[in-house]
Amino acid sequence: MDSIYNDLNAPHSMGTTIIGVTYDGGVVLGADSRTSTGMYVANRASDKITQLTDNVYICRSGSAADSQVLSDYVRYYLHQHTIQLGQPATVKVAANLVRMVSYNNKNMLQTGLIVGGWDKYEGGKIYGIPLGGTLLEQPFTIGGSGSSYLYGFFDQVWKEGMTQDEAEKLVVKAVSLAIARDGASGGVVRTVTINKDGVSRKFFPGNTLPLWHEELEAKDSLLDGFSAASPEPMVS
Amino acid sequence: MSRFEESAPARGGFSYDLCKRNEMLMQKGLKPSSYLKTGTTIVGLVFQDGVILGADTRATEGPIVADKNCEKIHYMAPNIYCCGAGTAADTEAVTDMVSSQLKLHRFHTGRESRVVTALTLLKSHLFSYQGHVSAALVLGGVDVTGPHLHTIYPHGSTDTLPFATMGSGSLAAMAIFESKYREGLTRDEGVKLVAEAICSGIFNDLGSGSNVDVCVITKGKREYLRNYMLPNPRTYVSEKGYSFSKKTEVLLTKITPLRELVEVIEGGDAMEE
C-alpha cells in the first residue's frame, strides 16, 4: 500500500506531447490530455493548451503546478500590457514574458512550454521555451516526453506553407503517433487553430484516431454485458 | 537571544534549520513522531442541479486508527465545501484559513463567494509551500456561474472535472465512477453513486474506513448529511455499559498534602525587589 500511496503524492506532472506548427495564415497548437501522478493517471481529459490572450495560446508540459502558475502570471502581465499598449499584445511579447518568468526562476521551475498565436504585424508565430528558459522562434516545434518519438517524423513530413487543413491533420497524426509509443501521453487530442479570423478549438476522442503498428481495435468492454447490481455493503 | 532571531524565517515559508539535527538524531535511533494522516477516500461529482461531495471518516496515525469518525468535508462558504486528504492538520488549517479569507472577501464585495476564488486562494497557498503542505483537496460548490468541481494537489496544480476522487482510496472510488457516471444524474442517483464510490474505498483500501459522509450542494441550498451511511457498526456492545455507576464503593480515602501550609505573618515588610 505504501508504494502506491507514495506514488499518489508524487508531484502532478504532465507526461505529455505538445506540438506547435505554423502554416500559411496562422498556427496550429496540439496536445494530448494525460496528467499523471507517478503511475496513476490523475486526469485523462486535461486541457494543456491554455489561453493567454484572445490571440495567443500556450501549450504546457512538465510540472502541472509550475506551468499553471506560470501561465496565470503571464496572463496577468499580458492583461496589464494590453491595457497600457491600447491594442492586442503581439505573440513576440507574450513569448518574451513567458521566457522572462521561466529564465528568472529556472532553479525552481520544471516546465517546457510552446507559445503560439497570430498578430497583425508578424502573422502566425510559434516560440519554443524549453527547460532553462531559452526562447526560440521556430516554424514548428515539439515538446514533452512524447516528443522524442516525433523528431524523425517531422524531419520527414514537415514543409513550409501548408494549408490549414494539412497542418491540422499533421498535428493530429503526430500526437496520435506519440500517444501510441509514449506511456506518459494519452487520452484525447486537442488542437487550437489561431489565424486572422480568430481561434477554433477541436477535439479528437481516442477512438477517432488512426491505429498504428500492432495496435488493436478497441473492443467493447466485457463488462457491458454484465447486468449484475452493485454489491451491497456488509451489515452485521 | 540574537541567535533565536536569526533562525526565524525572513519572509514566510518554512525554516529548515533543524533538518540536519533531525537527521543526526534519526541516525542515532530516535524514531520520528508519526503525524495524523487521513488515509482517505474523498470524491465529488457534478449532477443535474449542483455538486455532491463524499468522504469516509477514518483518520490514521501510522497503522493505528486515531479517529473512527472524523469530519473530512470542511465548510468553506455557505455554497462551497471542500473534502481534504493528506495530513489532517494541513487540510484543517488550509481550509480554515481560506474559509476566513472568503468571509472577509464577502464582507468587502457584498456578494456570494465563487468557487474559483476559493480555488485560486488554495492553489496559490499550496504552490508557495512547494508541496510541503500535504493537502490534497476536492473543492465543490454552486455559485452564480453554475456548479463547479475541482481537485487541488499538494504542489498547487488544479484540475476541473465532472467527477473526481482523491486520497489513498481514490483508485477504488474512481473505478466505480468510471463505470457508472453519466451526465445529468438526479440527486438520488448521484448520492447513491457517491456513497457507492466511498464504500468501495472503505472496503478495499486500508487507509479508509468507518462511515460515509455526503454533502449535496445546489443553488441556494446545501445538505450536509453527516454519517449518511454506517456500514461498519460495532458488533458487540456490552449490556452493562462502559461507565461506572455513581455509587461505586470507596475503599480508602487518603489525602497527602504536597506542600506544607505557609504561615502568613501579618504586618510584615512589603516584598522588596
XYZ file of C-alpha atoms in Angstrom:
509
model
C 0.000 0.000 0.000
C 2.860 2.317 0.817
C 4.422 2.392 -2.636
C 1.104 3.212 -4.264
C 0.454 5.904 -1.689
C 3.877 7.439 -2.272
C 3.091 7.464 -5.957
C -0.134 9.370 -5.393
C 1.878 12.004 -3.509
C 4.311 12.415 -6.379
C 4.139 15.821 -7.974
C 1.412 16.072 -10.554
C 3.287 16.043 -13.851
C 2.139 16.097 -17.396
C 3.963 13.330 -19.280
C 2.762 14.980 -22.438
C 3.179 15.511 -26.082
C 2.842 19.135 -27.215
C 3.225 20.473 -30.744
C 3.152 23.898 -32.377
C 3.136 24.310 -36.153
C 2.889 27.373 -38.424
C 1.009 27.264 -41.706
C 0.175 29.750 -44.414
C -2.018 32.182 -42.472
C -1.711 31.101 -38.858
C -0.659 28.445 -36.360
C -1.961 25.117 -35.087
C -1.225 24.031 -31.499
C -1.796 20.420 -30.470
C -1.536 18.379 -27.261
C -2.590 15.084 -25.668
C -4.660 15.102 -22.454
C -2.948 12.883 -19.881
C -1.828 14.163 -16.468
C -0.014 11.558 -14.396
C 0.866 11.300 -10.693
C 3.568 8.640 -10.650
C 1.972 5.660 -12.410
C -1.640 6.802 -11.924
C -3.473 8.902 -14.490
C -4.809 11.733 -12.369
C -6.703 13.404 -15.203
C -7.346 11.672 -18.524
C -9.032 14.670 -20.145
C -6.934 17.653 -19.139
C -6.586 20.738 -21.302
C -2.914 21.569 -21.774
C -3.493 24.375 -24.241
C -4.205 27.448 -22.128
C -5.287 30.875 -23.253
C -3.014 33.838 -22.529
C -4.862 36.447 -24.607
C -7.524 36.360 -27.342
C -4.897 35.668 -29.963
C -2.100 33.885 -28.046
C -2.221 30.408 -26.519
C 0.372 28.358 -24.635
C 0.990 24.592 -24.556
C 2.153 23.362 -21.147
C 4.359 20.370 -20.290
C 6.351 19.198 -17.278
C 5.190 20.008 -13.749
C 1.460 20.769 -13.785
C 1.648 23.178 -10.841
C 4.618 25.138 -12.210
C 3.120 25.516 -15.690
C -0.322 26.534 -14.368
C 1.102 29.190 -12.053
C 3.448 30.494 -14.765
C 0.552 30.803 -17.249
C -1.523 32.626 -14.638
C 1.264 35.152 -14.010
C 1.896 35.735 -17.717
C -1.842 36.126 -18.387
C -1.927 38.816 -15.712
C 1.148 40.620 -17.087
C -0.249 40.470 -20.637
C -3.565 41.877 -19.456
C -1.794 44.858 -17.918
C 0.386 45.233 -21.010
C -2.667 45.216 -23.303
C -4.304 47.966 -21.241
C -1.139 50.080 -21.314
C -0.476 49.456 -25.013
C -4.043 50.060 -26.115
C -4.074 47.187 -28.597
C -3.775 43.363 -28.566
C -0.368 42.095 -27.430
C 1.874 40.527 -30.053
C 2.931 36.879 -29.899
C 6.555 38.005 -29.539
C 5.765 39.978 -26.355
C 3.801 37.078 -24.877
C 6.632 34.660 -25.597
C 9.187 37.017 -24.120
C 7.182 37.394 -20.915
C 6.973 33.612 -20.610
C 10.700 33.407 -21.188
C 11.479 36.059 -18.541
C 9.490 34.218 -15.855
C 10.911 30.850 -16.901
C 14.526 32.044 -17.039
C 14.487 34.129 -13.868
C 13.065 31.213 -11.882
C 14.974 28.479 -13.651
C 16.144 26.872 -10.402
C 12.629 26.384 -9.121
C 10.552 25.666 -12.217
C 10.424 22.493 -14.237
C 8.247 23.206 -17.252
C 8.663 23.252 -21.039
C 6.297 25.491 -22.986
C 5.242 26.344 -26.522
C 3.723 29.781 -27.181
C 1.753 30.218 -30.391
C -0.557 32.849 -31.817
C -1.395 35.314 -34.538
C -0.944 39.080 -34.628
C -1.319 41.624 -37.452
C 2.380 42.537 -37.598
C 4.057 39.157 -37.971
C 1.160 36.788 -38.691
C 1.281 33.299 -37.210
C 4.326 32.601 -34.999
C 5.487 29.710 -32.817
C 8.015 30.109 -29.993
C 9.561 27.202 -28.077
C 10.593 27.796 -24.439
C 12.178 24.610 -23.077
C 13.560 23.963 -19.552
C 16.054 26.636 -18.557
C 14.278 29.498 -20.284
C 15.691 29.725 -23.811
C 13.488 31.495 -26.337
C 13.487 30.044 -29.873
C 11.302 31.262 -32.713
C 10.699 28.277 -34.960
C 8.406 27.340 -37.878
C 7.381 24.295 -35.867
C 8.353 22.847 -32.500
C 7.598 19.809 -30.344
C 7.869 19.242 -26.605
C 7.123 16.905 -23.718
C 8.134 13.319 -23.090
C 6.306 12.072 -26.205
C 8.200 14.431 -28.484
C 11.232 12.117 -28.534
C 9.276 9.853 -30.875
C 8.439 12.628 -33.301
C 11.746 14.203 -34.304
C 12.324 11.837 -37.207
C 8.662 12.056 -38.238
C 8.776 15.843 -38.503
C 12.089 15.847 -40.347
C 10.425 13.718 -42.998
C 6.993 15.291 -43.218
C 7.452 18.996 -42.493
C 7.090 21.506 -45.336
C 6.699 25.276 -45.471
C 3.445 26.912 -46.483
C 0.927 24.172 -45.691
C -2.800 24.842 -45.768
C -4.810 24.939 -42.539
C -6.259 21.522 -43.230
C -2.852 19.952 -43.920
C -1.400 21.487 -40.756
C -4.265 20.257 -38.556
C -4.063 16.758 -39.998
C -0.303 16.739 -39.452
C -0.653 17.772 -35.803
C -3.336 15.178 -35.053
C -1.319 12.442 -36.758
C 1.819 13.408 -34.854
C 0.141 13.494 -31.431
C -1.530 10.151 -32.051
C 1.819 8.612 -33.058
C 3.389 9.880 -29.849
C 0.440 8.585 -27.786
C 0.933 5.157 -29.352
C 4.552 4.978 -28.219
C 4.786 7.097 -25.052
C 3.241 5.727 -21.849
C 3.032 9.155 -20.307
C 0.887 10.538 -23.135
C -2.681 9.505 -23.825
C -6.355 10.369 -23.686
C -7.726 12.674 -26.377
C -6.051 15.003 -28.868
C -6.869 18.704 -28.530
C -5.957 21.264 -31.189
C -6.254 25.042 -31.273
C -6.017 26.851 -34.609
C -5.270 30.587 -34.498
C -5.403 32.867 -37.530
C -6.658 36.327 -38.529
C -10.269 35.139 -38.249
C -9.844 34.099 -34.631
C -9.460 30.901 -32.659
C -11.011 27.498 -33.225
C -10.725 24.581 -30.807
C -11.036 20.984 -31.959
C -11.301 17.785 -30.000
C -10.458 14.277 -31.238
C -11.543 11.444 -28.921
C -9.265 8.392 -28.683
C -11.489 6.169 -30.817
C -11.365 8.534 -33.819
C -7.565 8.390 -34.032
C -5.895 6.070 -36.540
C -4.363 2.856 -35.240
C -0.652 2.289 -35.688
C 1.634 -0.745 -35.846
C 0.123 -3.681 -33.964
C -2.466 -1.624 -32.122
C -5.758 -3.457 -31.715
C -9.306 -2.267 -32.364
C -10.916 -1.052 -29.143
C -13.303 -3.873 -28.233
C -16.483 -3.379 -26.277
C -15.734 -3.853 -22.613
C -16.536 -7.285 -21.225
C -18.473 -5.503 -18.509
C -21.047 -4.205 -20.987
C -22.955 -7.481 -20.877
C -22.754 -7.532 -17.112
C -26.074 -6.597 -15.645
C -25.310 -7.512 -12.029
C -26.336 -4.933 -9.437
C -23.553 -3.418 -7.352
C -22.760 -5.460 -4.209
C -24.425 -4.192 -1.026
C -22.056 -3.211 1.757
C -21.774 -5.751 4.579
C -24.041 -5.057 7.513
C -23.890 -7.362 10.502
C 18.961 35.973 22.306
C 20.165 37.180 18.925
C 20.630 33.543 17.863
C 16.866 32.952 18.107
C 16.086 35.963 15.960
C 18.407 34.795 13.191
C 16.780 31.397 12.914
C 13.250 32.812 12.300
C 12.391 32.720 8.579
C 12.989 36.057 6.886
C 9.890 36.097 4.660
C 7.249 33.450 5.293
C 7.820 29.825 4.283
C 9.339 27.058 6.364
C 12.689 27.193 8.152
C 14.788 24.099 7.505
C 17.471 24.923 10.096
C 16.781 21.855 12.230
C 16.814 19.315 9.374
C 20.447 18.277 9.843
C 19.951 17.907 13.567
C 16.864 15.742 12.979
C 18.766 13.565 10.534
C 21.541 13.079 13.085
C 19.042 12.120 15.788
C 17.330 9.607 13.489
C 20.690 8.022 12.714
C 21.251 7.652 16.443
C 17.992 5.696 16.695
C 15.332 8.264 17.594
C 12.076 7.378 15.859
C 10.302 10.339 14.305
C 6.846 11.042 15.769
C 4.147 9.979 13.341
C 1.540 12.562 12.490
C -2.137 12.185 11.966
C -2.894 11.412 8.325
C -6.241 10.903 6.775
C -5.707 7.727 4.709
C -8.901 8.633 2.973
C -11.255 8.269 0.130
C -12.782 11.562 -0.976
C -14.955 12.046 -4.050
C -17.016 14.653 -5.812
C -19.351 14.686 -8.766
C -21.426 17.159 -10.722
C -25.085 16.236 -11.142
C -28.094 17.889 -12.732
C -28.701 20.590 -10.103
C -25.270 21.023 -8.482
C -22.447 19.040 -6.895
C -22.252 16.165 -4.424
C -19.187 15.593 -2.239
C -18.445 12.419 -0.307
C -15.815 11.250 2.183
C -15.018 8.374 4.536
C -14.401 9.081 8.245
C -11.197 7.275 9.242
C -8.143 9.200 10.454
C -4.934 7.160 10.812
C -1.677 7.665 12.675
C 0.643 5.194 11.002
C -1.065 1.800 11.353
C -3.459 2.908 14.098
C -6.911 4.388 13.603
C -6.736 7.605 15.587
C -10.286 8.798 14.916
C -13.078 6.468 13.809
C -15.476 9.234 12.945
C -13.670 12.376 11.849
C -15.110 15.033 9.544
C -13.349 15.378 6.236
C -15.852 17.588 4.467
C -14.882 21.105 5.507
C -17.019 24.225 5.305
C -15.602 26.970 3.105
C -18.648 29.140 2.416
C -22.418 28.600 2.594
C -22.293 27.438 -1.029
C -18.819 25.856 -1.116
C -17.476 22.765 0.677
C -14.063 21.112 0.465
C -13.015 17.497 1.138
C -9.455 17.042 2.383
C -6.954 14.176 2.103
C -3.351 14.041 3.314
C -2.055 15.342 6.643
C -5.121 16.164 8.774
C -3.513 19.261 10.340
C -2.649 20.649 6.920
C -6.101 20.134 5.425
C -7.831 21.610 8.505
C -5.507 24.608 8.651
C -5.596 25.423 4.967
C -9.391 25.071 4.643
C -9.987 27.132 7.817
C -7.631 29.831 6.600
C -9.212 30.111 3.155
C -12.703 29.957 4.686
C -11.840 33.034 6.787
C -10.360 34.802 3.785
C -13.546 34.091 1.822
C -15.681 35.515 4.621
C -13.667 38.732 4.648
C -13.940 38.857 0.868
C -17.729 38.502 1.152
C -17.809 41.458 3.529
C -15.706 43.512 1.134
C -17.650 42.694 -2.025
C -21.131 42.113 -0.622
C -21.529 39.082 -2.877
C -21.765 35.319 -2.594
C -18.328 33.631 -2.801
C -17.340 31.973 -6.060
C -15.682 28.568 -6.282
C -12.843 29.896 -8.453
C -11.969 32.384 -5.687
C -11.534 29.562 -3.185
C -9.620 27.628 -5.843
C -7.135 30.435 -6.511
C -6.582 31.128 -2.794
C -5.923 27.452 -2.051
C -3.775 26.936 -5.137
C -1.502 29.912 -4.511
C -1.011 28.991 -0.845
C -0.115 25.390 -1.674
C 2.180 26.370 -4.543
C 4.129 28.805 -2.382
C 4.844 25.951 0.069
C 6.080 23.797 -2.805
C 4.231 20.644 -1.775
C 5.358 20.664 1.866
C 1.801 21.454 2.973
C 0.475 17.991 2.299
C -3.144 18.742 1.446
C -4.946 17.132 -1.495
C -8.420 18.613 -1.827
C -11.667 18.139 -3.711
C -13.399 21.510 -3.854
C -17.025 21.760 -4.921
C -19.749 24.368 -4.875
C -22.507 26.196 -6.702
C -22.301 29.916 -7.379
C -23.831 32.428 -9.803
C -21.791 30.963 -12.662
C -23.069 27.438 -12.023
C -21.851 24.218 -10.358
C -18.078 23.680 -10.152
C -15.866 20.777 -9.088
C -12.070 20.995 -8.789
C -9.223 18.864 -7.496
C -6.206 20.550 -5.918
C -2.895 18.742 -5.467
C -0.285 19.435 -2.741
C 2.064 21.092 -5.227
C -0.582 23.577 -6.285
C -1.851 22.209 -9.586
C -5.587 22.007 -10.179
C -7.948 20.138 -12.471
C -11.567 20.858 -13.325
C -13.578 17.700 -13.768
C -17.162 16.376 -13.826
C -16.207 13.677 -11.303
C -13.101 13.349 -9.153
C -11.550 11.191 -6.460
C -8.533 11.760 -4.173
C -6.715 10.020 -1.331
C -5.369 6.502 -0.890
C -8.749 5.037 -1.826
C -9.028 7.134 -4.985
C -8.320 4.249 -7.332
C -11.089 2.120 -5.849
C -13.554 5.010 -5.963
C -12.529 6.068 -9.481
C -13.238 2.553 -10.731
C -16.862 2.976 -9.593
C -17.171 6.432 -11.138
C -15.621 5.442 -14.455
C -18.070 2.587 -14.894
C -21.246 4.243 -13.634
C -21.012 8.030 -14.026
C -23.055 9.779 -16.680
C -24.107 13.368 -17.226
C -27.406 14.649 -15.872
C -27.751 12.390 -12.833
C -30.637 13.129 -10.479
C -29.998 13.916 -6.810
C -30.846 10.427 -5.580
C -28.814 8.701 -8.275
C -25.885 10.997 -7.550
C -25.960 10.424 -3.789
C -26.225 6.674 -4.333
C -23.236 6.709 -6.702
C -21.140 8.809 -4.326
C -21.979 6.507 -1.396
C -21.060 3.519 -3.536
C -17.714 5.021 -4.505
C -16.871 5.805 -0.868
C -17.902 2.314 0.209
C -15.586 0.939 -2.447
C -12.765 2.916 -0.844
C -13.808 1.910 2.678
C -13.824 -1.798 1.937
C -10.893 -2.035 -0.468
C -8.422 0.480 0.944
C -6.752 0.004 4.310
C -6.344 3.734 4.861
C -10.096 4.394 4.587
C -12.902 3.058 6.710
C -15.826 3.610 9.095
C -18.693 5.736 7.807
C -19.783 7.677 4.727
C -20.317 11.458 4.860
C -22.152 13.130 1.988
C -22.744 16.787 1.179
C -25.212 17.887 -1.515
C -24.843 21.474 -2.749
C -27.439 23.026 -5.044
C -28.373 26.584 -5.934
C -29.305 28.296 -2.711
C -29.258 25.154 -0.571
C -26.800 22.717 0.922
C -27.435 19.478 2.816
C -24.630 18.188 4.970
C -25.500 14.513 5.529
C -23.104 13.588 8.322
C -22.835 9.809 8.661
C -25.199 9.257 5.728
C -24.298 5.589 5.850
C -22.886 3.485 8.692
C -21.740 0.241 7.102
C -19.364 -0.668 9.945
C -21.372 -0.848 13.176
C -19.798 -2.341 16.310
C -20.848 -5.960 16.504
C -20.558 -6.435 20.252
C -21.656 -3.750 22.682
C -21.635 -4.682 26.373
C -25.068 -4.585 28.015
C -23.599 -3.336 31.272
C -22.343 -0.221 29.604
C -18.859 1.238 29.831
C -19.126 3.853 32.561
C -19.022 3.312 36.307
C -22.202 3.990 38.316
C -22.183 6.852 40.802
C -22.432 4.663 43.893
C -19.141 2.927 43.284
C -17.775 1.727 46.668
C -14.914 3.824 48.036
C -12.353 1.675 49.846
C -9.937 4.236 51.181
C -9.515 7.983 51.138
C -6.097 9.406 51.795
C -5.137 12.994 51.229
C -1.418 13.725 51.117
C -0.519 17.397 51.155
C 2.163 18.096 48.611
C 3.370 21.216 50.331
C 3.201 22.426 53.903
C 0.848 25.314 54.522
C 2.673 28.592 54.540
C 2.244 30.764 57.618
C 1.121 34.286 56.735
C 2.689 36.868 59.081
C 0.521 39.941 59.493
C 2.159 43.333 59.074
C 5.317 42.039 57.515
C 7.539 44.038 55.178
C 6.357 44.585 51.664
C 8.183 42.492 49.067
C 11.434 44.082 48.063
C 12.876 43.686 44.674
